[in-house]
mmCIF file with all atom_site columns, C-alpha atoms in Angstrom:
data_model
loop_
_atom_site.group_PDB
_atom_site.id
_atom_site.type_symbol
_atom_site.label_atom_id
_atom_site.label_alt_id
_atom_site.label_comp_id
_atom_site.label_asym_id
_atom_site.label_entity_id
_atom_site.label_seq_id
_atom_site.pdbx_PDB_ins_code
_atom_site.Cartn_x
_atom_site.Cartn_y
_atom_site.Cartn_z
_atom_site.occupancy
_atom_site.B_iso_or_equiv
_atom_site.pdbx_formal_charge
_atom_site.auth_seq_id
_atom_site.auth_comp_id
_atom_site.auth_asym_id
_atom_site.auth_atom_id
_atom_site.pdbx_PDB_model_num
ATOM 1   C CA . MET A 1 1   ? 1.267   -101.446 -18.741 1.00 0.00 ? 1   MET A CA 1
ATOM 2   C CA . GLN A 1 2   ? 1.401   -98.291  -20.740 1.00 0.00 ? 2   GLN A CA 1
ATOM 3   C CA . ASN A 1 3   ? -2.073  -97.426  -22.124 1.00 0.00 ? 3   ASN A CA 1
ATOM 4   C CA . GLN A 1 4   ? -1.409  -96.978  -25.969 1.00 0.00 ? 4   GLN A CA 1
ATOM 5   C CA . PRO A 1 5   ? -3.292  -98.070  -29.104 1.00 0.00 ? 5   PRO A CA 1
ATOM 6   C CA . PRO A 1 6   ? -2.432  -101.168 -30.887 1.00 0.00 ? 6   PRO A CA 1
ATOM 7   C CA . PRO A 1 7   ? 0.374   -100.677 -33.402 1.00 0.00 ? 7   PRO A CA 1
ATOM 8   C CA . GLY A 1 8   ? 0.084   -100.924 -37.040 1.00 0.00 ? 8   GLY A CA 1
ATOM 9   C CA . LEU A 1 9   ? -3.749  -100.691 -37.297 1.00 0.00 ? 9   LEU A CA 1
ATOM 10  C CA . PRO A 1 10  ? -4.627  -98.599  -40.518 1.00 0.00 ? 10  PRO A CA 1
ATOM 11  C CA . SER A 1 11  ? -8.238  -97.548  -39.564 1.00 0.00 ? 11  SER A CA 1
ATOM 12  C CA . GLN A 1 12  ? -8.837  -93.828  -38.521 1.00 0.00 ? 12  GLN A CA 1
ATOM 13  C CA . ILE A 1 13  ? -10.823 -95.166  -35.311 1.00 0.00 ? 13  ILE A CA 1
ATOM 14  C CA . ILE A 1 14  ? -8.980  -97.884  -33.382 1.00 0.00 ? 14  ILE A CA 1
ATOM 15  C CA . PRO A 1 15  ? -11.301 -100.151 -31.581 1.00 0.00 ? 15  PRO A CA 1
ATOM 16  C CA . THR A 1 16  ? -10.816 -101.287 -28.196 1.00 0.00 ? 16  THR A CA 1
ATOM 17  C CA . GLU A 1 17  ? -11.244 -104.879 -28.345 1.00 0.00 ? 17  GLU A CA 1
ATOM 18  C CA . PRO A 1 18  ? -12.211 -107.102 -25.328 1.00 0.00 ? 18  PRO A CA 1
ATOM 19  C CA . GLY A 1 19  ? -8.999  -108.025 -23.364 1.00 0.00 ? 19  GLY A CA 1
ATOM 20  C CA . GLN A 1 20  ? -7.157  -104.810 -24.556 1.00 0.00 ? 20  GLN A CA 1
ATOM 21  C CA . TYR A 1 21  ? -6.940  -101.675 -22.594 1.00 0.00 ? 21  TYR A CA 1
ATOM 22  C CA . SER A 1 22  ? -10.260 -100.055 -22.000 1.00 0.00 ? 22  SER A CA 1
ATOM 23  C CA . PRO A 1 23  ? -9.970  -96.378  -20.832 1.00 0.00 ? 23  PRO A CA 1
ATOM 24  C CA . SER A 1 24  ? -11.961 -95.370  -17.634 1.00 0.00 ? 24  SER A CA 1
ATOM 25  C CA . ASN A 1 25  ? -14.868 -92.994  -17.736 1.00 0.00 ? 25  ASN A CA 1
ATOM 26  C CA . ASP A 1 26  ? -12.665 -89.987  -16.540 1.00 0.00 ? 26  ASP A CA 1
ATOM 27  C CA . GLU A 1 27  ? -10.190 -90.742  -19.257 1.00 0.00 ? 27  GLU A CA 1
ATOM 28  C CA . ARG A 1 28  ? -12.984 -91.015  -22.085 1.00 0.00 ? 28  ARG A CA 1
ATOM 29  C CA . THR A 1 29  ? -14.431 -87.707  -20.714 1.00 0.00 ? 29  THR A CA 1
ATOM 30  C CA . MET A 1 30  ? -11.157 -86.004  -20.794 1.00 0.00 ? 30  MET A CA 1
ATOM 31  C CA . GLY A 1 31  ? -10.386 -87.258  -24.262 1.00 0.00 ? 31  GLY A CA 1
ATOM 32  C CA . MET A 1 32  ? -13.749 -85.754  -25.412 1.00 0.00 ? 32  MET A CA 1
ATOM 33  C CA . VAL A 1 33  ? -13.160 -82.467  -23.536 1.00 0.00 ? 33  VAL A CA 1
ATOM 34  C CA . ILE A 1 34  ? -9.755  -81.902  -25.220 1.00 0.00 ? 34  ILE A CA 1
ATOM 35  C CA . HIS A 1 35  ? -11.641 -82.180  -28.641 1.00 0.00 ? 35  HIS A CA 1
ATOM 36  C CA . LEU A 1 36  ? -14.506 -80.209  -27.524 1.00 0.00 ? 36  LEU A CA 1
ATOM 37  C CA . LEU A 1 37  ? -12.060 -77.281  -26.345 1.00 0.00 ? 37  LEU A CA 1
ATOM 38  C CA . LEU A 1 38  ? -10.626 -77.391  -29.857 1.00 0.00 ? 38  LEU A CA 1
ATOM 39  C CA . ILE A 1 39  ? -14.015 -76.494  -31.181 1.00 0.00 ? 39  ILE A CA 1
ATOM 40  C CA . LEU A 1 40  ? -14.617 -73.842  -28.210 1.00 0.00 ? 40  LEU A CA 1
ATOM 41  C CA . THR A 1 41  ? -11.077 -72.305  -27.570 1.00 0.00 ? 41  THR A CA 1
ATOM 42  C CA . GLY A 1 42  ? -8.996  -73.209  -30.634 1.00 0.00 ? 42  GLY A CA 1
ATOM 43  C CA . PHE A 1 43  ? -5.322  -73.842  -29.528 1.00 0.00 ? 43  PHE A CA 1
ATOM 44  C CA . LEU A 1 44  ? -5.110  -72.965  -25.993 1.00 0.00 ? 44  LEU A CA 1
ATOM 45  C CA . GLY A 1 45  ? -7.562  -75.125  -24.232 1.00 0.00 ? 45  GLY A CA 1
ATOM 46  C CA . PRO A 1 46  ? -6.542  -78.298  -25.765 1.00 0.00 ? 46  PRO A CA 1
ATOM 47  C CA . LEU A 1 47  ? -2.801  -77.436  -25.290 1.00 0.00 ? 47  LEU A CA 1
ATOM 48  C CA . ILE A 1 48  ? -3.285  -76.606  -21.603 1.00 0.00 ? 48  ILE A CA 1
ATOM 49  C CA . LEU A 1 49  ? -5.377  -79.777  -20.896 1.00 0.00 ? 49  LEU A CA 1
ATOM 50  C CA . TRP A 1 50  ? -2.904  -81.846  -22.712 1.00 0.00 ? 50  TRP A CA 1
ATOM 51  C CA . LEU A 1 51  ? 0.174   -80.474  -20.860 1.00 0.00 ? 51  LEU A CA 1
ATOM 52  C CA . VAL A 1 52  ? -1.442  -81.110  -17.578 1.00 0.00 ? 52  VAL A CA 1
ATOM 53  C CA . LYS A 1 53  ? -3.172  -84.451  -18.048 1.00 0.00 ? 53  LYS A CA 1
ATOM 54  C CA . LYS A 1 54  ? -0.619  -86.005  -20.584 1.00 0.00 ? 54  LYS A CA 1
ATOM 55  C CA . ASP A 1 55  ? 1.370   -88.102  -18.057 1.00 0.00 ? 55  ASP A CA 1
ATOM 56  C CA . GLU A 1 56  ? -1.672  -89.265  -16.327 1.00 0.00 ? 56  GLU A CA 1
ATOM 57  C CA . SER A 1 57  ? -2.962  -91.586  -19.046 1.00 0.00 ? 57  SER A CA 1
ATOM 58  C CA . GLY A 1 58  ? -1.975  -92.883  -22.693 1.00 0.00 ? 58  GLY A CA 1
ATOM 59  C CA . PHE A 1 59  ? -5.399  -92.339  -23.884 1.00 0.00 ? 59  PHE A CA 1
ATOM 60  C CA . ILE A 1 60  ? -5.560  -88.657  -22.696 1.00 0.00 ? 60  ILE A CA 1
ATOM 61  C CA . ASN A 1 61  ? -2.078  -88.370  -24.118 1.00 0.00 ? 61  ASN A CA 1
ATOM 62  C CA . HIS A 1 62  ? -3.040  -89.737  -27.501 1.00 0.00 ? 62  HIS A CA 1
ATOM 63  C CA . HIS A 1 63  ? -5.991  -87.525  -27.822 1.00 0.00 ? 63  HIS A CA 1
ATOM 64  C CA . GLY A 1 64  ? -4.197  -84.539  -26.881 1.00 0.00 ? 64  GLY A CA 1
ATOM 65  C CA . LYS A 1 65  ? -1.417  -85.231  -29.427 1.00 0.00 ? 65  LYS A CA 1
ATOM 66  C CA . GLU A 1 66  ? -3.958  -85.742  -32.098 1.00 0.00 ? 66  GLU A CA 1
ATOM 67  C CA . ALA A 1 67  ? -5.725  -82.496  -31.229 1.00 0.00 ? 67  ALA A CA 1
ATOM 68  C CA . ILE A 1 68  ? -2.570  -80.455  -31.393 1.00 0.00 ? 68  ILE A CA 1
ATOM 69  C CA . ASN A 1 69  ? -1.237  -82.017  -34.559 1.00 0.00 ? 69  ASN A CA 1
ATOM 70  C CA . TYR A 1 70  ? -4.730  -81.490  -36.072 1.00 0.00 ? 70  TYR A CA 1
ATOM 71  C CA . LEU A 1 71  ? -4.446  -77.679  -35.358 1.00 0.00 ? 71  LEU A CA 1
ATOM 72  C CA . ILE A 1 72  ? -0.957  -77.417  -36.569 1.00 0.00 ? 72  ILE A CA 1
ATOM 73  C CA . THR A 1 73  ? -1.805  -79.069  -39.750 1.00 0.00 ? 73  THR A CA 1
ATOM 74  C CA . HIS A 1 74  ? -4.914  -77.150  -40.387 1.00 0.00 ? 74  HIS A CA 1
ATOM 75  C CA . PHE A 1 75  ? -3.412  -73.521  -39.460 1.00 0.00 ? 75  PHE A CA 1
ATOM 76  C CA . ILE A 1 76  ? -0.743  -74.301  -42.114 1.00 0.00 ? 76  ILE A CA 1
ATOM 77  C CA . VAL A 1 77  ? -3.651  -75.152  -44.607 1.00 0.00 ? 77  VAL A CA 1
ATOM 78  C CA . SER A 1 78  ? -5.544  -72.110  -43.722 1.00 0.00 ? 78  SER A CA 1
ATOM 79  C CA . LEU A 1 79  ? -2.551  -69.973  -44.302 1.00 0.00 ? 79  LEU A CA 1
ATOM 80  C CA . VAL A 1 80  ? -2.155  -71.567  -47.971 1.00 0.00 ? 80  VAL A CA 1
ATOM 81  C CA . LEU A 1 81  ? -5.982  -70.874  -48.338 1.00 0.00 ? 81  LEU A CA 1
ATOM 82  C CA . ILE A 1 82  ? -5.413  -67.230  -47.293 1.00 0.00 ? 82  ILE A CA 1
ATOM 83  C CA . ALA A 1 83  ? -2.651  -66.865  -49.962 1.00 0.00 ? 83  ALA A CA 1
ATOM 84  C CA . LEU A 1 84  ? -4.675  -68.592  -52.633 1.00 0.00 ? 84  LEU A CA 1
ATOM 85  C CA . SER A 1 85  ? -7.450  -66.249  -51.917 1.00 0.00 ? 85  SER A CA 1
ATOM 86  C CA . ILE A 1 86  ? -5.002  -63.281  -52.251 1.00 0.00 ? 86  ILE A CA 1
ATOM 87  C CA . VAL A 1 87  ? -3.496  -64.783  -55.546 1.00 0.00 ? 87  VAL A CA 1
ATOM 88  C CA . THR A 1 88  ? -6.942  -65.429  -57.064 1.00 0.00 ? 88  THR A CA 1
ATOM 89  C CA . LEU A 1 89  ? -8.438  -61.941  -55.912 1.00 0.00 ? 89  LEU A CA 1
ATOM 90  C CA . GLY A 1 90  ? -10.880 -63.457  -53.425 1.00 0.00 ? 90  GLY A CA 1
ATOM 91  C CA . LEU A 1 91  ? -11.855 -66.773  -55.363 1.00 0.00 ? 91  LEU A CA 1
ATOM 92  C CA . GLY A 1 92  ? -9.959  -68.806  -52.935 1.00 0.00 ? 92  GLY A CA 1
ATOM 93  C CA . ALA A 1 93  ? -12.066 -67.520  -50.024 1.00 0.00 ? 93  ALA A CA 1
ATOM 94  C CA . LEU A 1 94  ? -14.889 -69.477  -51.457 1.00 0.00 ? 94  LEU A CA 1
ATOM 95  C CA . LEU A 1 95  ? -13.012 -72.742  -50.168 1.00 0.00 ? 95  LEU A CA 1
ATOM 96  C CA . PHE A 1 96  ? -13.048 -71.381  -46.570 1.00 0.00 ? 96  PHE A CA 1
ATOM 97  C CA . PHE A 1 97  ? -16.723 -72.388  -45.839 1.00 0.00 ? 97  PHE A CA 1
ATOM 98  C CA . PRO A 1 98  ? -16.748 -76.141  -47.215 1.00 0.00 ? 98  PRO A CA 1
ATOM 99  C CA . TYR A 1 99  ? -13.188 -76.463  -45.373 1.00 0.00 ? 99  TYR A CA 1
ATOM 100 C CA . GLY A 1 100 ? -14.761 -75.206  -42.015 1.00 0.00 ? 100 GLY A CA 1
ATOM 101 C CA . ILE A 1 101 ? -17.610 -77.571  -42.259 1.00 0.00 ? 101 ILE A CA 1
ATOM 102 C CA . ALA A 1 102 ? -15.430 -80.398  -42.743 1.00 0.00 ? 102 ALA A CA 1
ATOM 103 C CA . LEU A 1 103 ? -13.141 -79.645  -39.948 1.00 0.00 ? 103 LEU A CA 1
ATOM 104 C CA . LEU A 1 104 ? -16.170 -79.299  -37.729 1.00 0.00 ? 104 LEU A CA 1
ATOM 105 C CA . ILE A 1 105 ? -17.461 -82.576  -38.771 1.00 0.00 ? 105 ILE A CA 1
ATOM 106 C CA . LEU A 1 106 ? -14.043 -84.180  -37.982 1.00 0.00 ? 106 LEU A CA 1
ATOM 107 C CA . GLU A 1 107 ? -13.854 -82.546  -34.544 1.00 0.00 ? 107 GLU A CA 1
ATOM 108 C CA . ILE A 1 108 ? -17.536 -83.710  -33.569 1.00 0.00 ? 108 ILE A CA 1
ATOM 109 C CA . ILE A 1 109 ? -16.394 -87.286  -34.687 1.00 0.00 ? 109 ILE A CA 1
ATOM 110 C CA . ALA A 1 110 ? -13.167 -87.023  -32.695 1.00 0.00 ? 110 ALA A CA 1
ATOM 111 C CA . CYS A 1 111 ? -15.337 -85.960  -29.593 1.00 0.00 ? 111 CYS A CA 1
ATOM 112 C CA . ILE A 1 112 ? -17.817 -88.745  -30.047 1.00 0.00 ? 112 ILE A CA 1
ATOM 113 C CA . SER A 1 113 ? -15.011 -91.337  -30.650 1.00 0.00 ? 113 SER A CA 1
ATOM 114 C CA . ALA A 1 114 ? -13.114 -90.311  -27.459 1.00 0.00 ? 114 ALA A CA 1
ATOM 115 C CA . TYR A 1 115 ? -16.095 -90.601  -25.480 1.00 0.00 ? 115 TYR A CA 1
ATOM 116 C CA . GLN A 1 116 ? -16.587 -94.174  -26.812 1.00 0.00 ? 116 GLN A CA 1
ATOM 117 C CA . GLY A 1 117 ? -13.055 -95.003  -25.709 1.00 0.00 ? 117 GLY A CA 1
ATOM 118 C CA . LYS A 1 118 ? -11.825 -95.131  -29.179 1.00 0.00 ? 118 LYS A CA 1
ATOM 119 C CA . TRP A 1 119 ? -8.285  -94.225  -30.280 1.00 0.00 ? 119 TRP A CA 1
ATOM 120 C CA . TYR A 1 120 ? -9.215  -91.807  -32.974 1.00 0.00 ? 120 TYR A CA 1
ATOM 121 C CA . ARG A 1 121 ? -6.851  -90.414  -35.478 1.00 0.00 ? 121 ARG A CA 1
ATOM 122 C CA . TYR A 1 122 ? -7.657  -87.154  -37.570 1.00 0.00 ? 122 TYR A CA 1
ATOM 123 C CA . PRO A 1 123 ? -7.281  -88.155  -41.348 1.00 0.00 ? 123 PRO A CA 1
ATOM 124 C CA . LEU A 1 124 ? -4.645  -86.108  -43.457 1.00 0.00 ? 124 LEU A CA 1
ATOM 125 C CA . THR A 1 125 ? -3.061  -84.702  -40.387 1.00 0.00 ? 125 THR A CA 1
ATOM 126 C CA . ILE A 1 126 ? 0.770   -84.209  -40.245 1.00 0.00 ? 126 ILE A CA 1
ATOM 127 C CA . ARG A 1 127 ? 1.937   -85.822  -37.009 1.00 0.00 ? 127 ARG A CA 1
ATOM 128 C CA . LEU A 1 128 ? 4.679   -83.462  -35.683 1.00 0.00 ? 128 LEU A CA 1
ATOM 129 C CA . ILE A 1 129 ? 4.247   -84.387  -32.153 1.00 0.00 ? 129 ILE A CA 1
ATOM 130 C CA . LYS A 1 130 ? 4.648   -88.040  -31.620 1.00 0.00 ? 130 LYS A CA 1
#
């Protein structure tokens, strides 16, 4: 049985219902570490951990893909904010602080959700890696 989230659920946090697959403590910890490395190391940490562990568990694979897609999406948004800042002679830079706080909050929510065994999906993320 492949460990994948239930298809078609619209919520950002997909609960693990009784009778469905429940990730082990090691899987939950690895899912949390992927998101924690996102905060601590940026792109490299989650990418390496996901590439090493993706075939061991669908749960880890899911959280690794989410973290990488999240990074790619927000790298693109950051480039747009930089361009906006240049065009507006620095006024666009005022958006960086609230944007960074929002990103940090989403990453913390992802860490907690992964540790609780939930199939978290970042909102407003382009999913290039499926």
